[in-house]
Backbone as numpy.savetxt, mean C-alpha at the origin, in Angstrom:
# Nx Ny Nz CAx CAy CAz Cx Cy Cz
-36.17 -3.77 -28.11 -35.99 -4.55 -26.92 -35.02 -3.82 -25.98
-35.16 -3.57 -24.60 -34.49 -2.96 -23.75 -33.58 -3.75 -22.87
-32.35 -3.80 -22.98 -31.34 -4.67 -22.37 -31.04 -3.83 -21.17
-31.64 -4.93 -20.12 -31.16 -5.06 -18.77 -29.91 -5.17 -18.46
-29.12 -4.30 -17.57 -27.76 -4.76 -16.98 -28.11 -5.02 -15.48
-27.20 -6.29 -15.47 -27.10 -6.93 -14.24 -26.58 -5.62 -12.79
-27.20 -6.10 -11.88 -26.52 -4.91 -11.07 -25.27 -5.34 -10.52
-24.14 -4.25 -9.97 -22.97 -4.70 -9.49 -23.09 -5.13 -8.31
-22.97 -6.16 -7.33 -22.87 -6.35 -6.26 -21.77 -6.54 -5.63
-21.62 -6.06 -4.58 -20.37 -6.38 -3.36 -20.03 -7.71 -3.24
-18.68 -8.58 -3.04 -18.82 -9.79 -2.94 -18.93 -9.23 -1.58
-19.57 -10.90 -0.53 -19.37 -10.67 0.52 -17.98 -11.08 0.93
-17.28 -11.56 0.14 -15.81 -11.74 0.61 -15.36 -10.62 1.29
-15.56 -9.48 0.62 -14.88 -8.38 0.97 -13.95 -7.87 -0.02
-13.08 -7.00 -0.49 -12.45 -6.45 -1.26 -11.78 -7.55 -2.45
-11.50 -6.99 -3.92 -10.84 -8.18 -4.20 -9.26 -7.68 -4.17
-8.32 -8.97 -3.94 -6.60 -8.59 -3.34 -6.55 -7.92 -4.01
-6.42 -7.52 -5.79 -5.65 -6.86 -6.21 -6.28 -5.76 -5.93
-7.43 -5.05 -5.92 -7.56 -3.84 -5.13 -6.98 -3.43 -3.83
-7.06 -4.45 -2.93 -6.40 -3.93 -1.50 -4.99 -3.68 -2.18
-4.02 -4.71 -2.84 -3.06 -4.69 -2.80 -2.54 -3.02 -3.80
-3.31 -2.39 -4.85 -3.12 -1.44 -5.81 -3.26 -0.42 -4.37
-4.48 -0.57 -3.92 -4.79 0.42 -2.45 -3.71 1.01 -1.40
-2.41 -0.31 -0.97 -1.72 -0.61 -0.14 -0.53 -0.05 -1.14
-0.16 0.25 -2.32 1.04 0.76 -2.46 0.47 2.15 -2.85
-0.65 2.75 -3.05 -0.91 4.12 -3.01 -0.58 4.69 -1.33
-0.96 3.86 -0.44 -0.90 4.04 1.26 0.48 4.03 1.39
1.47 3.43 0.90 2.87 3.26 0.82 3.49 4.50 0.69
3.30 5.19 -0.76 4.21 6.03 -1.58 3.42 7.32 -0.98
2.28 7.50 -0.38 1.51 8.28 -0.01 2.61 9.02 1.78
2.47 7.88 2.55 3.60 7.72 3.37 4.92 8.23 3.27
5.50 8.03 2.08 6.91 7.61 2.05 7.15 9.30 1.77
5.80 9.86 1.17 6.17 11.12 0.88 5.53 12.07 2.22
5.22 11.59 2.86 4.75 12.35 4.37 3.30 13.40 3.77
2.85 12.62 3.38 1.33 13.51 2.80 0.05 12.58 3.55
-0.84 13.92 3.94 -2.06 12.92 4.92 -2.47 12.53 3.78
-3.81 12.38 3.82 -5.21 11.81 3.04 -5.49 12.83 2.59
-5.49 13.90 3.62 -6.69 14.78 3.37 -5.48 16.00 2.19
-4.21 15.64 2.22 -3.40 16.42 0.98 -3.61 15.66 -0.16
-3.35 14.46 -0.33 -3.60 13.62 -1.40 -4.62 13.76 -1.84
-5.96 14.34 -1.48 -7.37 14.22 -1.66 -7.43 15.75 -2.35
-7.04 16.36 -1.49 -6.87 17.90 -2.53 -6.39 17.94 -3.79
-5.14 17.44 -3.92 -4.25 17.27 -5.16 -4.55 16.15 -6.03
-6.17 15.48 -5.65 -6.86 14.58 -6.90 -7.86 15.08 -6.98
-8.64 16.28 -6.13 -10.04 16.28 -6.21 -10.81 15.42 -5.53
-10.61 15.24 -4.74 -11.29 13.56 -3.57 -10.99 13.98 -2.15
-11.63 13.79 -1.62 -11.90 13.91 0.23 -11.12 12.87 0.62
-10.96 13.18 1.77 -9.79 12.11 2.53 -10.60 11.23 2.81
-12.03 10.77 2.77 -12.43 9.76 2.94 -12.42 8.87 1.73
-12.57 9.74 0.79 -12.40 8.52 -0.79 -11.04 7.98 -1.05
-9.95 8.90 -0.58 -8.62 8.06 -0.48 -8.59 6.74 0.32
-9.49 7.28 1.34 -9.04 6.20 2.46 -9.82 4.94 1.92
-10.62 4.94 1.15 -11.76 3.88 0.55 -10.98 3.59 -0.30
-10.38 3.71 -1.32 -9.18 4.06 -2.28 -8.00 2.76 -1.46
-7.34 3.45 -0.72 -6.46 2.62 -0.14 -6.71 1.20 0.94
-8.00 1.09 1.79 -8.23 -0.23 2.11 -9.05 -1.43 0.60
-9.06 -0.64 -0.57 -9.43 -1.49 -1.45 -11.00 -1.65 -1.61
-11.67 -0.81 -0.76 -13.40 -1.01 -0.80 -13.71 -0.34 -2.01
-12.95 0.38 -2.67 -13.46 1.52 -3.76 -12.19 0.86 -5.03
-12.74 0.45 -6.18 -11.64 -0.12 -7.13 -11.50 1.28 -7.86
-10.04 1.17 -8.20 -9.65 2.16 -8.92 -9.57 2.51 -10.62
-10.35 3.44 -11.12 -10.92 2.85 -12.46 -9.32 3.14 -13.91
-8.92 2.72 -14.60 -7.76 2.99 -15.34 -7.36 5.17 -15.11
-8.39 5.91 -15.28 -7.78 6.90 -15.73 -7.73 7.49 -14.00
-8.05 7.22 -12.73 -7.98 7.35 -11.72 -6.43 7.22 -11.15
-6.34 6.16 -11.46 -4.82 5.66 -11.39 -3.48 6.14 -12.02
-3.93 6.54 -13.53 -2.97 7.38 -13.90 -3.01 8.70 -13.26
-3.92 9.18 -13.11 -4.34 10.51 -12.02 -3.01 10.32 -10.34
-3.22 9.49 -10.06 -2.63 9.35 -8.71 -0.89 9.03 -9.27
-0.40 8.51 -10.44 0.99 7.75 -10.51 1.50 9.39 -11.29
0.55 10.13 -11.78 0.92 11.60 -11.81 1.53 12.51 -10.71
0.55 12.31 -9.99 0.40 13.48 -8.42 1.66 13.12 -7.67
2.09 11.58 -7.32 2.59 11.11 -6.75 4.27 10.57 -7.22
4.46 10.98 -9.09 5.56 10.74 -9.21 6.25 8.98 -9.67
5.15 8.40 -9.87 5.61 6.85 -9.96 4.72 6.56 -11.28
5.63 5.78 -11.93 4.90 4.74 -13.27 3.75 4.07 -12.66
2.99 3.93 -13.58 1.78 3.32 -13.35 1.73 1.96 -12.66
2.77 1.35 -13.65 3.43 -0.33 -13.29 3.47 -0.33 -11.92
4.14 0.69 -11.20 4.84 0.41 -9.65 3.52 -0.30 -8.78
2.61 0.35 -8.82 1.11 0.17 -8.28 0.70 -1.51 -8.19
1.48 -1.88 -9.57 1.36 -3.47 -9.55 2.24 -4.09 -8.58
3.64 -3.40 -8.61 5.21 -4.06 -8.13 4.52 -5.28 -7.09
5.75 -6.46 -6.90 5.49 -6.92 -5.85 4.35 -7.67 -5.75
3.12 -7.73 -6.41 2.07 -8.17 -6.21 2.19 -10.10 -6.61
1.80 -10.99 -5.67 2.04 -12.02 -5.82 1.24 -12.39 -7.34
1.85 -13.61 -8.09 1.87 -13.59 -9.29 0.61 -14.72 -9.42
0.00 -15.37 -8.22 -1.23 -15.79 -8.56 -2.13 -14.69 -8.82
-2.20 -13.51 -8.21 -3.71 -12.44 -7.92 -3.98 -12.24 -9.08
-2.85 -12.47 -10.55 -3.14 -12.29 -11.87 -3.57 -13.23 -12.91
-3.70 -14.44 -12.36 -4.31 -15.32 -13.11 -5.51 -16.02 -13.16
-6.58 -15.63 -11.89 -7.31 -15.91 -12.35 -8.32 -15.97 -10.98
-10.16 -16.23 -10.91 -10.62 -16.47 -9.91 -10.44 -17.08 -8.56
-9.55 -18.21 -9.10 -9.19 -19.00 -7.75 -8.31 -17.99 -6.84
-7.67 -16.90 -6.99 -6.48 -16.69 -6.24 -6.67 -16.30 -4.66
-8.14 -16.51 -4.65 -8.33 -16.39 -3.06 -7.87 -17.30 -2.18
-7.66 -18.27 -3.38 -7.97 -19.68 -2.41 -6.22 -20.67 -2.45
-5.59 -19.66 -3.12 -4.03 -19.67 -3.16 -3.03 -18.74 -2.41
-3.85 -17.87 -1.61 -3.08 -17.21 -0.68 -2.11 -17.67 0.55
-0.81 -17.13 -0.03 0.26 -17.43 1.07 -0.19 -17.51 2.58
0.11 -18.49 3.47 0.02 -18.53 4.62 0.59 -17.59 5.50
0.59 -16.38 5.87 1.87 -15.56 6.71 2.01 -15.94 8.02
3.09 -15.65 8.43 3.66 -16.48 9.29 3.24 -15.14 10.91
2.72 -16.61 11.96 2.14 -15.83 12.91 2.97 -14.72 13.64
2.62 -13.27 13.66 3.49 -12.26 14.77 4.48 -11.94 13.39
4.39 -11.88 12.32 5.77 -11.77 11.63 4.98 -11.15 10.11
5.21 -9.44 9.91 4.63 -8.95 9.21 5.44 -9.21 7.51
4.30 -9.25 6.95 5.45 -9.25 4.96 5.87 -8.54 4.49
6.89 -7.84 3.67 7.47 -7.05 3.55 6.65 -5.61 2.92
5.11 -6.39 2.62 4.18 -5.18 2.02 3.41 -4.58 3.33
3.49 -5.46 4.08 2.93 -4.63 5.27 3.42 -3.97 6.35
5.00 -4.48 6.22 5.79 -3.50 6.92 6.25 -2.28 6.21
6.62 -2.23 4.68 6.23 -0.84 4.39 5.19 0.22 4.23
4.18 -0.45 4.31 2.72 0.32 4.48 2.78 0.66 6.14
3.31 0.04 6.88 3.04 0.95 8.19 3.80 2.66 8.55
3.28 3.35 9.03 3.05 4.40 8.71 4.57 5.50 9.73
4.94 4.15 11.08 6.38 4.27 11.48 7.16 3.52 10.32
7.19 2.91 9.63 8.37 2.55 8.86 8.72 3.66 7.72
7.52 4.57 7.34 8.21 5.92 6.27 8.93 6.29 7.39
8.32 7.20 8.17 9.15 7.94 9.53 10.26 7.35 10.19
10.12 6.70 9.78 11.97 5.63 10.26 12.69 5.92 9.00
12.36 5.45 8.09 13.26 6.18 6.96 13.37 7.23 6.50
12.60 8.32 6.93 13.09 9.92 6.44 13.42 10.37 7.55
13.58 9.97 9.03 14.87 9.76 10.05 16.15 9.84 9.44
16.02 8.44 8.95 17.35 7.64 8.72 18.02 8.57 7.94
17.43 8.88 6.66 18.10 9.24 5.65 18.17 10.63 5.67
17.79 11.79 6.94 18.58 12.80 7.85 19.99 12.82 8.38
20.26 11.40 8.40 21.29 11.22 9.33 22.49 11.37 8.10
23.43 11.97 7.92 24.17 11.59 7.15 25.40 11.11 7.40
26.12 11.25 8.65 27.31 10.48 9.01 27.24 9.25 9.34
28.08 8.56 8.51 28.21 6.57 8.37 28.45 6.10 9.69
28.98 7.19 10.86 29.21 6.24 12.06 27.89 6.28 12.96
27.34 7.61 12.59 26.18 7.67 13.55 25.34 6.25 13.30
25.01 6.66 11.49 23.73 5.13 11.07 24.53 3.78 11.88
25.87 3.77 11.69 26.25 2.32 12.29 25.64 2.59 13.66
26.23 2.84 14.72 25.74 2.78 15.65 23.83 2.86 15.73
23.67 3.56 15.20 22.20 3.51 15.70 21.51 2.39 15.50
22.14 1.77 13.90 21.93 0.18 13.40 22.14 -0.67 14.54
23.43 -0.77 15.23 23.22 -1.56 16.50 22.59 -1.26 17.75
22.14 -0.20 17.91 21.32 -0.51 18.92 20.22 -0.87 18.52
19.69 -0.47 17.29 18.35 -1.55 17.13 18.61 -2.73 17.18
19.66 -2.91 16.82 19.40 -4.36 16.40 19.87 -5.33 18.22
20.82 -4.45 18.71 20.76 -4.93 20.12 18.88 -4.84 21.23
18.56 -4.20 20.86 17.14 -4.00 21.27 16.21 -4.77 20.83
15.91 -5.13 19.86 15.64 -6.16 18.98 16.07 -7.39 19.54
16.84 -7.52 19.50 17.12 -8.69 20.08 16.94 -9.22 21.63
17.52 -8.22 22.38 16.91 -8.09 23.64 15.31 -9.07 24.19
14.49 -8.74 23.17 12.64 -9.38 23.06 12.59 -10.77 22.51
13.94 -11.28 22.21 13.77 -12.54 21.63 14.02 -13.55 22.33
C-alpha cells in the first residue's frame, strides 16, 4: 500500500510569528554587525534573496539551518528565541493573543531591527569621551522632545 503525504500548504494568514519573529532577530544581529544580505548569503551558501525570505519569515528555518547562521554570526542558538512573547510557544491560538501595539509607537523588537538603530549604535559606541555621549544624549533628547 502506498502512503500518500498530505501536501504542505501556505496558510493564507501569512507567515507563522515565530518564524517572522526567529527571521527578525537574524535581521537584528545581521545589522548590529553591519553585514548586507548579500555577505550573510555568501558566508551560508544562500543568495541575498533567501536571507531576505529567511528574515521576513516566508521561508521557516529548518533546525540545522539555524545552527548554521548562530555559527556565522557568533550567538547561541537560544538568542534567536530571546524576547519572544511567551504565548507564540504554547500553542495554535497565539494568533489570536497578540499584544495590541500601541499606535505611532514602535516595540522594542522593532526598533532594534531597524536598520538606523545598529548605525546609531556603532556611532555611539565610536564616541568614547563621557562628555561628548552626554551632550549628544541631550540634544536628542531636546529634539525629541521638541515634536511632542
Amino acid at each position: 500500500m502506498v502512503q500518500v503525504k498530505p501536501k504542505r500548504t501556505v496558510s493564507s494568514e501569512g507567515p507563522d510569528p515565530i518564524d517572522i519573529h526567529v527571521g527578525g532577530r537574524l535581521r537584528l544581529r545581521r545589522n548590529l554587525l553591519g553585514w548586507s544580505q548579500d555577505q550573510l548569503g555568501k558566508a551560508s551558501g544562500l543568495t541575498f534573496q533567501q536571507i531576505q525570505k529567511y528574515e521576513r519569515g516566508a521561508n521557516r528555518m529548518g533546525a540545522s539551518r539555524l545552527v548554521q547562521f548562530a555559527r556565522i554570526l557568533d550567538m547561541p542558538v537560544g538568542w534567536f528565541f530571546e524576547s519572544m512573547p511567551e504565548l507564540s510557544l504554547r500553542g495554535p491560538s497565539m494568533s489570536d493573543n497578540k499584544p495590541a501595539a500601541l499606535e505611532g509607537v514602535l516595540t522594542q523588537d522593532e526598533f532594534l531591527q531597524r536598520r538606523e538603530t545598529a548605525e546609531l549604535l556603532r556611532a555611539w559606541y565610536k564616541i568614547t569621551d563621557p562628555k561628548q555621549r552626554r551632550k549628544i544624549l541631550s540634544l536628542i533628547k531636546s529634539i525629541g522632545e521638541e515634536g511632542n
